[in-house]
CSV table of C-alpha atoms and ligand atoms in Angstrom, one decimal:
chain,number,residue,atom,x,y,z
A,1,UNK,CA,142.5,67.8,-62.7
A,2,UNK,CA,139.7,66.2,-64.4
A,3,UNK,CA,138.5,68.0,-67.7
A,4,UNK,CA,134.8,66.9,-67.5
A,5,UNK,CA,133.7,67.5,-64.3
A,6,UNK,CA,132.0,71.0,-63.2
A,7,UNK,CA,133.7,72.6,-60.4
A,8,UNK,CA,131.5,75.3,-58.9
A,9,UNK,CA,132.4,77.3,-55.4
A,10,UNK,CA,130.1,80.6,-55.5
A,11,UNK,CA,126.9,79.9,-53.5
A,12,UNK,CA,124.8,81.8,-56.1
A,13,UNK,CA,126.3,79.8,-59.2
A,14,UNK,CA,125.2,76.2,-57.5
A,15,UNK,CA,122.0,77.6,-56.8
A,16,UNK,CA,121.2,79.1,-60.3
A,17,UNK,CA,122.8,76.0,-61.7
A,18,UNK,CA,120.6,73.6,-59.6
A,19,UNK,CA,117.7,75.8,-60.9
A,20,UNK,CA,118.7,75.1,-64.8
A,21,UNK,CA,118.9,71.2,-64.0
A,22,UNK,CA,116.0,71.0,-62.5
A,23,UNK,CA,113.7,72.9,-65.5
A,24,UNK,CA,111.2,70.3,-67.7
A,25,UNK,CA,110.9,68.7,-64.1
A,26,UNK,CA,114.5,66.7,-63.8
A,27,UNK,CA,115.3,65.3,-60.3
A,28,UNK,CA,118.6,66.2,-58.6
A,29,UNK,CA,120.2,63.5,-56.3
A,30,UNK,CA,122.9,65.4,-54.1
A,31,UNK,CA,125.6,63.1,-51.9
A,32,UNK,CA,127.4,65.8,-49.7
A,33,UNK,CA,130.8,64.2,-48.3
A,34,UNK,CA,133.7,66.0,-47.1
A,35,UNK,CA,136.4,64.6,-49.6
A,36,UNK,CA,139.2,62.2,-49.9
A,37,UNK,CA,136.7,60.1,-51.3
A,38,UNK,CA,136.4,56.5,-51.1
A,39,UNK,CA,134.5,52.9,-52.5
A,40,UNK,CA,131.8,54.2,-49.8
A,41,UNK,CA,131.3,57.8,-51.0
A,42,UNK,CA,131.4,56.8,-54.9
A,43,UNK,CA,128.9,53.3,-54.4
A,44,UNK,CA,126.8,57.2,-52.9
A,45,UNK,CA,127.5,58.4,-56.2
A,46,UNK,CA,126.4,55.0,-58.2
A,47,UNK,CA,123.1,55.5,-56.2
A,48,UNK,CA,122.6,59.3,-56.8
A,49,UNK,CA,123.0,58.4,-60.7
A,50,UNK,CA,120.6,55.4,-60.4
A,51,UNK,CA,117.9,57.6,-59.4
A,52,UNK,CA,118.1,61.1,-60.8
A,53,UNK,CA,118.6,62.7,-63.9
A,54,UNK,CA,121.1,64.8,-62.3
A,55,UNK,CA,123.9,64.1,-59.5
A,56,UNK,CA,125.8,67.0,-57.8
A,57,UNK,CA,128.7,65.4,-54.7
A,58,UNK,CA,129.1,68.4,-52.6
A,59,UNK,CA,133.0,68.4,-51.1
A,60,UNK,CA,133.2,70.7,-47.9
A,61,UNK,CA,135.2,69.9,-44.6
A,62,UNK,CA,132.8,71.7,-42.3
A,63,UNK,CA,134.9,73.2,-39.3
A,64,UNK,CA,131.5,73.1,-37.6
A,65,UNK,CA,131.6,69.6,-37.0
A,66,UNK,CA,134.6,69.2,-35.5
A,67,UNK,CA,135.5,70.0,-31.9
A,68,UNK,CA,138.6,71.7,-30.5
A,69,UNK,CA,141.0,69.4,-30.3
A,70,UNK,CA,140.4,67.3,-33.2
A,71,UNK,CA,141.6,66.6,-36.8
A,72,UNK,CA,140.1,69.6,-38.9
A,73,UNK,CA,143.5,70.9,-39.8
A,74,UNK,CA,145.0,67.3,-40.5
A,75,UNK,CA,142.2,65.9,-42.6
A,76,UNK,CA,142.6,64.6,-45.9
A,77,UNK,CA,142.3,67.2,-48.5
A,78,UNK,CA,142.7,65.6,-52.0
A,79,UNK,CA,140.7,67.7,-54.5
A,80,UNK,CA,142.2,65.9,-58.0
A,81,UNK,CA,142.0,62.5,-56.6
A,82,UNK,CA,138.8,63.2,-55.6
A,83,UNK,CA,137.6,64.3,-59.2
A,84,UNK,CA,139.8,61.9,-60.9
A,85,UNK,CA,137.8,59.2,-59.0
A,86,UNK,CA,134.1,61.2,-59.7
A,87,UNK,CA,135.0,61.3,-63.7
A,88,UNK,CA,133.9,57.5,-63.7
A,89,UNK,CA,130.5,58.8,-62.9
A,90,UNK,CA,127.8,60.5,-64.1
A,91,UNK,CA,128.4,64.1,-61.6
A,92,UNK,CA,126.8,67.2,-63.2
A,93,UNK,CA,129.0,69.5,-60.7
A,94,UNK,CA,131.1,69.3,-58.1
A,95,UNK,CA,130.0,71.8,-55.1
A,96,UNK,CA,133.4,73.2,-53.4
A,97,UNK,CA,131.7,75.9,-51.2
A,98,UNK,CA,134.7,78.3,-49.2
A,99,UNK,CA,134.0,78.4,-45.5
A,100,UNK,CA,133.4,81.9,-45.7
A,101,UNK,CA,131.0,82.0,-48.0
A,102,UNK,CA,129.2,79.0,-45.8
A,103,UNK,CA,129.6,80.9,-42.5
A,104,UNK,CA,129.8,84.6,-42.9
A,105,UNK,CA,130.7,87.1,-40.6
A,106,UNK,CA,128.2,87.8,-38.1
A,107,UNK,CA,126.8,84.0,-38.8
A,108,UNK,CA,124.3,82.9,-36.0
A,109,UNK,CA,121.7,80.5,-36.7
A,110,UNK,CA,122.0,76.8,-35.7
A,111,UNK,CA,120.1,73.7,-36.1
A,112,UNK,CA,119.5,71.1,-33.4
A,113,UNK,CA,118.0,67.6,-33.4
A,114,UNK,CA,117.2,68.0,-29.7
A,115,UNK,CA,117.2,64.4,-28.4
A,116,UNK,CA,118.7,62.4,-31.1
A,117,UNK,CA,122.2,64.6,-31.1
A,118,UNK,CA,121.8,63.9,-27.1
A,119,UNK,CA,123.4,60.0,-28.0
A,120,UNK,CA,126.3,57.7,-28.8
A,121,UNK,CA,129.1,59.9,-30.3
A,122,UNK,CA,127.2,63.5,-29.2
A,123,UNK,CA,128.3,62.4,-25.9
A,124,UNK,CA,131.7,62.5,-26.6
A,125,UNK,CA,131.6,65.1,-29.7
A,126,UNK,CA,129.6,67.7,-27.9
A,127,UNK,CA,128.4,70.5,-30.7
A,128,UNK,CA,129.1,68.0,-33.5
A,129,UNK,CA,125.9,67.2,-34.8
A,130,UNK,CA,124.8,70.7,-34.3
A,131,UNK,CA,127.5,71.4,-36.8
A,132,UNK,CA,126.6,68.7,-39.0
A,133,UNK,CA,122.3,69.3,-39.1
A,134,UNK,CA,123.3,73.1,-39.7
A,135,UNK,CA,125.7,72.4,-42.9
A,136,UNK,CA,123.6,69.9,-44.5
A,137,UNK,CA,120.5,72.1,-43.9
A,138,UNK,CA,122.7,75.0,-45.9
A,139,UNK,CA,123.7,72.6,-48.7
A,140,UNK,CA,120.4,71.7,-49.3
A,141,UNK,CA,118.9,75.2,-49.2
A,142,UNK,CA,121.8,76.0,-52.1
A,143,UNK,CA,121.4,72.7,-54.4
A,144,UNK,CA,117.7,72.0,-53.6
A,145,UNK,CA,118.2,68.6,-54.0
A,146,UNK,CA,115.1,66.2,-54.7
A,147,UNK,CA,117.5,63.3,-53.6
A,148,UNK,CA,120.4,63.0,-50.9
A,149,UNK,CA,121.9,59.8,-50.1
A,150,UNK,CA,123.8,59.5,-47.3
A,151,UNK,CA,125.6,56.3,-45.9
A,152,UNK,CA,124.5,54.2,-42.9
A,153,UNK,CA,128.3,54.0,-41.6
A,154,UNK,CA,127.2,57.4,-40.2
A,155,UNK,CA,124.2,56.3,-38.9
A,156,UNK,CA,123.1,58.6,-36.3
A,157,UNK,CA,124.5,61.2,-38.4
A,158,UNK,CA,121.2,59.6,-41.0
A,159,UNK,CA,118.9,59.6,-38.3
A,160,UNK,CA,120.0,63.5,-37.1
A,161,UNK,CA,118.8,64.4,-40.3
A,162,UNK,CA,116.0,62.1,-41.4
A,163,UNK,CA,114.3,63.4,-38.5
A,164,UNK,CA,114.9,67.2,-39.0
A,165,UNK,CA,113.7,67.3,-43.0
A,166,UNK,CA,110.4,65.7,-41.2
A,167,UNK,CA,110.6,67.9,-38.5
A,168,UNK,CA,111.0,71.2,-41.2
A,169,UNK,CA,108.7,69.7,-43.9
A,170,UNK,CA,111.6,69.9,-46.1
A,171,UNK,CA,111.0,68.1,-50.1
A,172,UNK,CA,114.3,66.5,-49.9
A,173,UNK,CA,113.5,62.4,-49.8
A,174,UNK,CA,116.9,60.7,-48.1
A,175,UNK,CA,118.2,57.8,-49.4
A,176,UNK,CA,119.9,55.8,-47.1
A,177,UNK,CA,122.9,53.5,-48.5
A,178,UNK,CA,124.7,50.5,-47.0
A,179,UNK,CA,128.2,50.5,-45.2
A,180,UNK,CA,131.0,49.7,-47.7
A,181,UNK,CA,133.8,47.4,-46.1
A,182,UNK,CA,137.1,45.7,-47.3
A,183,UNK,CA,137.3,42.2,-47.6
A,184,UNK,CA,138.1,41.5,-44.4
A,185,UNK,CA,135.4,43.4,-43.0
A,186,UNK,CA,137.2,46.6,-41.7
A,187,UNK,CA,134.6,49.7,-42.6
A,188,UNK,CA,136.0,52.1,-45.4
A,189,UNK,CA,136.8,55.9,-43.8
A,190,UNK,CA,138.4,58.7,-44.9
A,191,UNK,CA,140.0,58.4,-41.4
A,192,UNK,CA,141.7,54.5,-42.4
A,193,UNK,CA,144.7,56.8,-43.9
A,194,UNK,CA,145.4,57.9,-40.8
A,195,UNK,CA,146.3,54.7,-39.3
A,196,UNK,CA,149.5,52.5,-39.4
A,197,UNK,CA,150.0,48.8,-40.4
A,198,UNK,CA,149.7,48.0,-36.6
A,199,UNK,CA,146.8,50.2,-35.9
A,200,UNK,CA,144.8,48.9,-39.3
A,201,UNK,CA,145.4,45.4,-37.6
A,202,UNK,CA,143.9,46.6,-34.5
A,203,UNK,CA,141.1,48.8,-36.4
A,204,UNK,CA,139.8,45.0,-37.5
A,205,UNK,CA,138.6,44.1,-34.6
A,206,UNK,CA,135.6,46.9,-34.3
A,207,UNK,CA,133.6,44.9,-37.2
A,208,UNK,CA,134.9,41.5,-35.4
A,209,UNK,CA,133.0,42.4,-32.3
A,210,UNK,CA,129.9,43.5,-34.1
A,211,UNK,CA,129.8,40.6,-36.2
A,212,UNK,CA,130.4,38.0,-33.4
A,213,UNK,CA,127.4,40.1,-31.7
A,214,UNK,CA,125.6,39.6,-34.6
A,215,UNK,CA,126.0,36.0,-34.7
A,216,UNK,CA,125.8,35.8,-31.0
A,217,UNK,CA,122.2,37.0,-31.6
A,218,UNK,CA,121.5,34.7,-34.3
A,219,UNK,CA,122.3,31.5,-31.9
A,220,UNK,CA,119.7,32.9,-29.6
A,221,UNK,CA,120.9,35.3,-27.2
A,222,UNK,CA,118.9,38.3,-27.1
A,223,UNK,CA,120.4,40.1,-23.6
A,224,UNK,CA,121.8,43.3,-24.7
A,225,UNK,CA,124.2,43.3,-22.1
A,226,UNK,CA,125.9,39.8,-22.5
A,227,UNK,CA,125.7,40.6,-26.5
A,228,UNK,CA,127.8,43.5,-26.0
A,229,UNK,CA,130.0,41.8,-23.3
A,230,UNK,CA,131.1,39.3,-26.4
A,231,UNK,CA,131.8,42.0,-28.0
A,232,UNK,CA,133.7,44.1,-25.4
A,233,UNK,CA,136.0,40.9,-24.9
A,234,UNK,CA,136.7,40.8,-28.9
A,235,UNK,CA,137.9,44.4,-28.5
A,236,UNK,CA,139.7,44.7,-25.1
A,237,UNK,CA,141.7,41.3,-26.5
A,238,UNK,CA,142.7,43.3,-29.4
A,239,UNK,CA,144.4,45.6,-27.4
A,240,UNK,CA,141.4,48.1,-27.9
A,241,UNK,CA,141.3,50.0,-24.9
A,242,UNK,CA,140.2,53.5,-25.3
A,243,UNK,CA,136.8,52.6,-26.3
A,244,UNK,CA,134.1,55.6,-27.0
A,245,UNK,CA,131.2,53.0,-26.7
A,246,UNK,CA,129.6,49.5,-27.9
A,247,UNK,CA,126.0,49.3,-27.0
A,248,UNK,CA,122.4,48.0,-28.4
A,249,UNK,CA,120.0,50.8,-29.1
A,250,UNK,CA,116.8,51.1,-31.3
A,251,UNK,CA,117.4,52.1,-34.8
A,252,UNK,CA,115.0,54.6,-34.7
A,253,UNK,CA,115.2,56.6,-31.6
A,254,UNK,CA,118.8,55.5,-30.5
A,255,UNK,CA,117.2,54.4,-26.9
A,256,UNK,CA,119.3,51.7,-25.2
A,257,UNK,CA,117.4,48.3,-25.0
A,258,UNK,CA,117.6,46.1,-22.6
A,259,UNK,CA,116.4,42.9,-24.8
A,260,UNK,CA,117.7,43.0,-28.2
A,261,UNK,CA,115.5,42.5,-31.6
A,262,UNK,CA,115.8,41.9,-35.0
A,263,UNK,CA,116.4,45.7,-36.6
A,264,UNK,CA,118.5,46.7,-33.7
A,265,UNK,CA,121.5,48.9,-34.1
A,266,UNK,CA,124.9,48.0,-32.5
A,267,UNK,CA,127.2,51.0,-32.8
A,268,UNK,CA,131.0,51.1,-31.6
A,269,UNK,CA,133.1,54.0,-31.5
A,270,UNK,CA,136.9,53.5,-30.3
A,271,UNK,CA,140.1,55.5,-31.1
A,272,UNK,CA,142.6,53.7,-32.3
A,273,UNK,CA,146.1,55.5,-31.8
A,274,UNK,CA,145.2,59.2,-32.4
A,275,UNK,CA,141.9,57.8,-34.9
A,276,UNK,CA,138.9,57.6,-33.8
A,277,UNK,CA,137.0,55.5,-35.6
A,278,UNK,CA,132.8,54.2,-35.9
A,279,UNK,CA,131.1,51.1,-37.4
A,280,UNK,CA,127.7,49.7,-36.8
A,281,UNK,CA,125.6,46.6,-37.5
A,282,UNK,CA,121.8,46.3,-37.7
A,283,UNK,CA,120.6,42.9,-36.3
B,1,AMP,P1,132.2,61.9,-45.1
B,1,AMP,O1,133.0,62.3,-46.2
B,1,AMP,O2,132.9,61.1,-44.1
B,1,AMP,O3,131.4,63.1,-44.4
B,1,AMP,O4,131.0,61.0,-45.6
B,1,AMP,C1,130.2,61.4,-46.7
B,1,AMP,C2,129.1,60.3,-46.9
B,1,AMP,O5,129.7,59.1,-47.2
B,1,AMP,C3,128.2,60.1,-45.6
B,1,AMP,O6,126.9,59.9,-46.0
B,1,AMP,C4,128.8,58.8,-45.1
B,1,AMP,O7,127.9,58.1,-44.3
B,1,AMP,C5,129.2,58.1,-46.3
B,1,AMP,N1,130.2,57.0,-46.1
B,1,AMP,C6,131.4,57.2,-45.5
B,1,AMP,N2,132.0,56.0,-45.4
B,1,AMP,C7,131.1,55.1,-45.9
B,1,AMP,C8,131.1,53.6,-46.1
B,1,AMP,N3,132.2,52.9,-45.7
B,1,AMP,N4,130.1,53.1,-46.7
B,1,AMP,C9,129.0,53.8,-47.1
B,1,AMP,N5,128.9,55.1,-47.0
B,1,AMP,C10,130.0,55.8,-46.4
């Protein structure tokens, strides 16, 4: 494991440690990710050092978030790659809460982003962004972070909790960050391991469709429904069949739109084999 980096799991010991960063006024950037970590997470972690003295990656599969029948037990749990790959940053401590400790016994309290959670993937994930609002409220109630960056390839996940630090006048400022791709376009996610040579072929063709979507709109279409037609025949060509969703909606307030604009969000979700997998575009 790496030598330099803090490992810290009690609740109380991030909390007081968070407390002796932050004396003479130094700013704390948190990125909270759930491991197996990532170009994505770490260009997080090149952020969090750009813009606070301090950075603290928080590491915690939250069995919140996930729903009965999916891959909580199976997801990638690499703690020493994870740290091997944080040692090339600045990270004052890693946070590695215990489930637990996070949700005691007798645990009841929940936090919901009523209408946003409503949308795209809570359709299909029912509970999840319940799960998701509630843990990241708890993280930053334990780090007190002045900063948290989170990445757009989880972008209603962003906009679930934008709005509730408005809604709960919270002092954390979030720092949105760009999606991180390969070369050929494919977004990075922890959940890529997961899929075979055949499936990665297949996996291509969800930033295909938004970027022929993209450049659909470009050339002067602006009906939401043709746009995601074009797209919709890029997937169901690649043998993409057991598609979650493709659609046009405001980046704000997720509504569908009928006539897309410039700062519009196109969002696909799809499983590919047993993965399910999300990317998105803003127009
Ligand atoms: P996760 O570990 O999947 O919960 O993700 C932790 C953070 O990393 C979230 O803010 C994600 O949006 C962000 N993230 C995951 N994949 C990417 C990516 N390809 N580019 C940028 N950020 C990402």
């Amino acid at each position: 494991m790496s030598k330099n980096i803090r490992i810290i799991s009690s609740l109380n010991e991030m909390n007081e440690f968070s407390n002796e960063l932050k004396r003479g006024s130094k700013k704390i950037a948190f990125v909270p990710t759930m491991g197996a970590l990532h170009e994505g997470h770490l260009s997080l972690v090149s952020r969090a050092n750009q813009i606070a003295d301090h950075t603290v990656v928080s590491i915690f599969v939250n069995p919140m978030q996930f729903g009965q029948n999916e891959d909580f037990g199976n997801y990638t749990r690499d703690l020493e790659g994870d740290t091997d790959k944080l040692s090339s940053y600045k990270v004052d401590a890693v946070f590695l809460p215990d489930s637990k400790d996070i949700y005691p016994e007798n645990f009841q309290t929940y936090l919901e982003v009523t209408e946003i959670q409503k949308e795209l993937c809570g359709k299909s994930r029912p509970g999840h962004f319940r799960g998701v609002a509630t843990v990241v409220l708890k993280l930053f109630n334990i780090v007190q972070p002045d900063y948290a960056v989170f990445g757009q390839k989880d972008f209603q996940q962003l906009k679930v909790i934008e709005r509730f630090v408005k809604d709960l006048h919270l002092g954390v400022e979030i720092i949105p960050m760009p999606i991180v791709r390969e070369e050929d376009g494919l977004a990075l996610s922890s959940r890529n391991a997961y899929l075979s040579e055949e499936e990665r072929a297949r996996a291509l063709s969800l930033s295909k469709a938004l970027y022929a979507i993209s450049q659909r709109f470009r050339d002067g279409c602006k009906d939401a429904g043709l746009l995601v037609e074009e797209g919709m025949n890029i997937l169901n060509n690649s043998d993409v069949n057991d598609i979650d969703y493709l659609e046009i909606r405001d980046s704000q307030n997720l509504e569908l739109i009928k006539t897309a604009q410039s700062g519009n969000l196109v969002a696909v979700a799809a499983k590919i084999g047993n993965t399910r997998l999300i990317d998105n575009i803003i127009l």
